[in-house]
Amino acid sequence: MRKPLAVLLFAGVATAAGAAAAADVVANPKAAPQKIEQCIGCHGIPEYKTAFPEVYQVPMIGGQSAKYIEAALQAYKKGDRKHPQMTPTARVLSDQDIADIAAYYSQQTAATPNK
């Protein structure tokens, strides 16, 4: 009788702790520049056009919805979405990193060619 109660109590505490941790994540786009070094390699330097999207079909994520970027990174992190580079990259990001990166890129404009 005590064992099921202990398991239920532990599950409740773990769920509450997880919810509290998720609630503590507040996106900070100003923290992202130190976190996007790997992103720049394929997705381009913000406000600067690279050849990769045309050659390798890599999406330019500047100006994309923060919710979309965050959902995509979480899916890569969990393994629900797979890509040889994105999956391992996302797995090392914390939820805070993902929120910061998503907020940062959502505030960028789509990259345009330099003149």
Coordinates of N, CA and C in Angstrom, one line a residue:
M1 N 0.8 -1.2 0.0 CA 0.0 0.0 0.0 C 0.9 1.3 0.0
R2 N 2.0 1.2 0.7 CA 2.8 2.4 0.8 C 3.6 2.6 -0.5
K3 N 4.0 1.6 -1.1 CA 4.8 1.7 -2.3 C 4.1 2.5 -3.4
P4 N 2.8 2.1 -3.8 CA 2.1 2.9 -4.8 C 2.0 4.4 -4.4
L5 N 1.7 4.6 -3.1 CA 1.6 6.0 -2.7 C 2.9 6.8 -2.8
A6 N 4.0 6.1 -2.5 CA 5.4 6.7 -2.6 C 5.7 7.0 -4.1
V7 N 5.3 6.1 -5.0 CA 5.6 6.3 -6.4 C 4.7 7.4 -6.9
L8 N 3.5 7.5 -6.5 CA 2.6 8.6 -6.9 C 3.1 9.9 -6.4
L9 N 3.5 10.0 -5.2 CA 4.1 11.2 -4.6 C 5.3 11.6 -5.3
F10 N 6.2 10.7 -5.6 CA 7.5 11.0 -6.4 C 7.1 11.6 -7.7
A11 N 6.2 10.9 -8.4 CA 5.8 11.4 -9.8 C 5.2 12.8 -9.7
G12 N 4.4 13.1 -8.7 CA 3.8 14.4 -8.6 C 4.9 15.4 -8.3
V13 N 5.9 15.1 -7.5 CA 6.9 16.1 -7.2 C 7.8 16.3 -8.4
A14 N 8.1 15.2 -9.1 CA 8.9 15.4 -10.3 C 8.2 16.2 -11.4
T15 N 6.9 16.0 -11.6 CA 6.1 16.7 -12.5 C 6.1 18.2 -12.1
A16 N 5.9 18.5 -10.9 CA 5.8 19.9 -10.4 C 7.2 20.5 -10.6
A17 N 8.3 19.8 -10.3 CA 9.6 20.4 -10.5 C 9.8 20.7 -12.0
G18 N 9.4 19.8 -12.8 CA 9.6 20.0 -14.3 C 8.8 21.2 -14.8
A19 N 7.6 21.3 -14.3 CA 6.7 22.5 -14.7 C 7.3 23.8 -14.1
A20 N 7.9 23.8 -12.9 CA 8.5 25.0 -12.4 C 9.7 25.4 -13.2
A21 N 10.5 24.4 -13.6 CA 11.7 24.7 -14.4 C 11.3 25.3 -15.7
A22 N 10.3 24.7 -16.4 CA 9.8 25.2 -17.6 C 9.3 26.6 -17.5
A23 N 8.6 26.9 -16.4 CA 8.0 28.2 -16.2 C 9.1 29.2 -16.0
D24 N 10.3 28.8 -15.5 CA 11.4 29.8 -15.2 C 12.1 30.2 -16.5
V25 N 11.9 29.6 -17.6 CA 12.5 29.9 -18.9 C 11.9 31.2 -19.4
V26 N 12.6 32.2 -19.5 CA 12.2 33.5 -20.1 C 13.2 33.8 -21.2
A27 N 12.7 33.9 -22.4 CA 13.6 34.2 -23.6 C 14.3 35.5 -23.4
N28 N 15.6 35.4 -23.7 CA 16.5 36.6 -23.7 C 17.3 36.7 -24.9
P29 N 16.8 37.4 -26.0 CA 17.5 37.5 -27.2 C 18.9 38.1 -27.1
K30 N 19.2 38.9 -26.1 CA 20.5 39.5 -25.9 C 21.5 38.4 -25.4
A31 N 21.1 37.3 -24.9 CA 22.0 36.2 -24.5 C 22.4 35.3 -25.6
A32 N 21.7 35.4 -26.8 CA 21.9 34.5 -27.9 C 23.1 34.6 -28.7
P33 N 23.7 35.8 -28.9 CA 24.9 35.9 -29.7 C 26.0 35.0 -29.3
Q34 N 26.1 34.7 -28.0 CA 27.2 33.8 -27.6 C 26.8 32.3 -27.8
K35 N 25.6 32.1 -28.2 CA 25.1 30.7 -28.3 C 24.8 30.3 -29.8
I36 N 25.1 31.2 -30.8 CA 24.7 30.9 -32.1 C 25.9 30.6 -33.1
E37 N 27.0 30.4 -32.5 CA 28.2 30.2 -33.4 C 28.0 29.0 -34.4
Q38 N 27.4 27.9 -33.9 CA 27.2 26.8 -34.8 C 26.0 27.1 -35.8
C39 N 25.1 27.9 -35.4 CA 23.9 28.2 -36.2 C 24.4 29.0 -37.5
I40 N 25.3 29.9 -37.2 CA 25.8 30.8 -38.3 C 26.5 30.0 -39.4
G41 N 27.2 28.9 -39.1 CA 27.9 28.2 -40.1 C 27.0 27.7 -41.2
C42 N 25.8 27.3 -41.0 CA 24.9 26.9 -42.0 C 23.7 27.9 -42.3
H43 N 23.2 28.5 -41.3 CA 22.0 29.3 -41.5 C 22.4 30.8 -41.8
G44 N 23.7 31.1 -41.8 CA 24.1 32.4 -42.2 C 24.3 33.4 -41.0
I45 N 25.1 34.4 -41.3 CA 25.3 35.5 -40.3 C 24.1 36.4 -40.4
P46 N 23.5 36.8 -39.3 CA 22.3 37.7 -39.4 C 22.5 38.9 -40.3
E47 N 21.6 39.2 -41.1 CA 21.6 40.3 -42.0 C 22.6 40.1 -43.2
Y48 N 23.1 38.9 -43.4 CA 24.1 38.7 -44.4 C 23.7 37.4 -45.2
K49 N 23.7 37.4 -46.5 CA 23.3 36.3 -47.3 C 24.5 35.4 -47.5
T50 N 24.3 34.1 -47.4 CA 25.3 33.1 -47.7 C 24.9 32.3 -48.9
A51 N 25.8 31.5 -49.4 CA 25.4 30.6 -50.6 C 24.7 29.3 -50.1
F52 N 24.8 29.0 -48.8 CA 24.3 27.7 -48.4 C 22.8 27.5 -48.7
P53 N 21.9 28.4 -48.5 CA 20.5 28.0 -48.8 C 20.3 27.6 -50.2
E54 N 20.9 28.3 -51.2 CA 20.8 27.9 -52.6 C 21.4 26.6 -52.9
V55 N 22.6 26.4 -52.3 CA 23.4 25.2 -52.7 C 23.0 24.0 -51.9
Y56 N 22.8 24.1 -50.6 CA 22.5 23.0 -49.7 C 21.1 23.0 -49.2
Q57 N 20.2 23.9 -49.6 CA 18.8 23.9 -49.1 C 18.7 24.1 -47.6
V58 N 19.5 24.9 -47.0 CA 19.5 25.2 -45.6 C 18.5 26.4 -45.4
P59 N 17.6 26.4 -44.5 CA 16.6 27.5 -44.4 C 17.3 28.7 -43.7
M60 N 17.0 29.9 -44.1 CA 17.4 31.1 -43.5 C 16.4 31.3 -42.3
I61 N 16.8 31.3 -41.1 CA 15.9 31.4 -40.0 C 15.6 32.8 -39.4
G62 N 16.4 33.8 -39.9 CA 16.1 35.1 -39.5 C 14.7 35.6 -39.9
G63 N 14.0 36.1 -38.9 CA 12.6 36.5 -39.1 C 11.6 35.4 -39.0
Q64 N 12.0 34.2 -38.8 CA 11.1 33.1 -38.5 C 10.4 33.2 -37.2
S65 N 9.2 32.7 -37.0 CA 8.5 32.7 -35.7 C 9.3 32.1 -34.6
A66 N 9.4 32.7 -33.5 CA 10.1 32.1 -32.3 C 9.5 30.8 -31.9
K67 N 8.2 30.7 -32.0 CA 7.5 29.5 -31.6 C 7.9 28.4 -32.5
Y68 N 8.0 28.6 -33.8 CA 8.4 27.6 -34.8 C 9.8 27.2 -34.5
I69 N 10.8 28.1 -34.3 CA 12.2 27.8 -34.1 C 12.3 27.0 -32.8
E70 N 11.6 27.4 -31.8 CA 11.7 26.7 -30.5 C 11.1 25.3 -30.7
A71 N 10.0 25.1 -31.3 CA 9.4 23.8 -31.5 C 10.3 22.9 -32.4
A72 N 10.9 23.4 -33.4 CA 11.8 22.7 -34.2 C 13.0 22.2 -33.4
L73 N 13.6 23.1 -32.7 CA 14.8 22.7 -31.9 C 14.4 21.7 -30.8
Q74 N 13.3 21.8 -30.2 CA 12.9 20.9 -29.2 C 12.6 19.5 -29.8
A75 N 12.1 19.5 -31.0 CA 11.8 18.2 -31.7 C 13.1 17.5 -32.1
Y76 N 14.1 18.3 -32.6 CA 15.4 17.8 -32.8 C 16.1 17.2 -31.5
K77 N 15.9 18.0 -30.5 CA 16.5 17.6 -29.2 C 15.9 16.3 -28.7
K78 N 14.6 16.1 -28.8 CA 13.9 14.9 -28.4 C 14.1 13.7 -29.3
G79 N 14.5 14.0 -30.5 CA 14.6 12.9 -31.5 C 13.4 12.7 -32.4
D80 N 12.4 13.6 -32.2 CA 11.1 13.5 -33.0 C 11.4 14.0 -34.4
R81 N 12.3 14.8 -34.6 CA 12.7 15.3 -35.9 C 14.2 15.0 -36.0
K82 N 14.6 14.5 -37.2 CA 16.0 14.0 -37.3 C 16.7 14.7 -38.5
H83 N 18.0 15.0 -38.2 CA 18.8 15.6 -39.2 C 20.3 15.4 -38.7
P84 N 21.2 15.0 -39.6 CA 22.5 14.6 -39.2 C 23.3 15.7 -38.4
Q85 N 23.0 17.0 -38.7 CA 23.7 18.1 -38.0 C 22.8 18.7 -36.9
M86 N 21.5 18.8 -37.1 CA 20.6 19.5 -36.2 C 20.4 18.7 -34.9
T87 N 20.2 17.4 -35.1 CA 19.9 16.5 -33.9 C 21.0 16.6 -32.8
P88 N 22.3 16.4 -33.1 CA 23.3 16.5 -32.1 C 23.5 18.0 -31.6
T89 N 23.3 18.9 -32.5 CA 23.4 20.3 -32.1 C 22.3 20.7 -31.0
A90 N 21.1 20.3 -31.3 CA 20.0 20.6 -30.4 C 20.1 19.9 -29.1
R91 N 20.6 18.7 -29.1 CA 20.7 17.9 -27.9 C 21.5 18.5 -26.8
V92 N 22.5 19.3 -27.2 CA 23.3 20.0 -26.1 C 22.8 21.3 -25.7
L93 N 21.7 21.8 -26.3 CA 21.1 23.0 -25.9 C 20.1 22.8 -24.7
S94 N 20.2 23.8 -23.7 CA 19.2 23.7 -22.6 C 17.9 24.4 -23.1
D95 N 16.9 24.2 -22.4 CA 15.6 24.9 -22.7 C 15.8 26.4 -22.8
Q96 N 16.7 26.9 -21.9 CA 16.9 28.4 -21.9 C 17.7 28.8 -23.1
D97 N 18.7 28.0 -23.6 CA 19.4 28.3 -24.8 C 18.4 28.3 -26.0
I98 N 17.5 27.3 -26.1 CA 16.6 27.2 -27.2 C 15.7 28.5 -27.2
A99 N 15.2 28.9 -26.0 CA 14.3 30.0 -25.9 C 15.1 31.3 -26.4
D100 N 16.3 31.5 -25.9 CA 17.1 32.6 -26.3 C 17.4 32.7 -27.8
I101 N 17.8 31.6 -28.3 CA 18.1 31.5 -29.8 C 16.8 31.8 -30.6
A102 N 15.7 31.2 -30.2 CA 14.5 31.4 -31.0 C 14.1 32.9 -30.9
A103 N 14.2 33.5 -29.8 CA 13.8 34.9 -29.6 C 14.7 35.8 -30.5
Y104 N 16.0 35.4 -30.4 CA 17.0 36.2 -31.2 C 16.7 36.2 -32.7
Y105 N 16.6 34.9 -33.2 CA 16.4 34.8 -34.7 C 15.0 35.4 -35.1
S106 N 14.0 35.3 -34.2 CA 12.7 35.9 -34.6 C 12.7 37.4 -34.8
Q107 N 13.7 38.0 -34.1 CA 13.8 39.5 -34.2 C 14.7 39.9 -35.4
Q108 N 15.3 39.0 -36.1 CA 16.1 39.3 -37.3 C 15.2 39.5 -38.5
T109 N 15.8 40.1 -39.5 CA 15.0 40.2 -40.8 C 15.6 39.0 -41.6
A110 N 14.8 38.6 -42.6 CA 15.3 37.6 -43.5 C 16.6 38.2 -44.2
A111 N 17.6 37.4 -44.3 CA 18.9 37.9 -44.9 C 18.7 38.3 -46.4
T112 N 19.3 39.4 -46.7 CA 19.2 39.9 -48.1 C 20.6 40.0 -48.7
P113 N 20.7 39.9 -50.0 CA 22.0 40.0 -50.6 C 22.7 41.3 -50.3
N114 N 24.0 41.2 -50.0 CA 24.8 42.5 -49.8 C 25.0 43.2 -51.2
K115 N 25.0 44.5 -51.1 CA 25.2 45.2 -52.4 C 26.5 45.9 -52.4

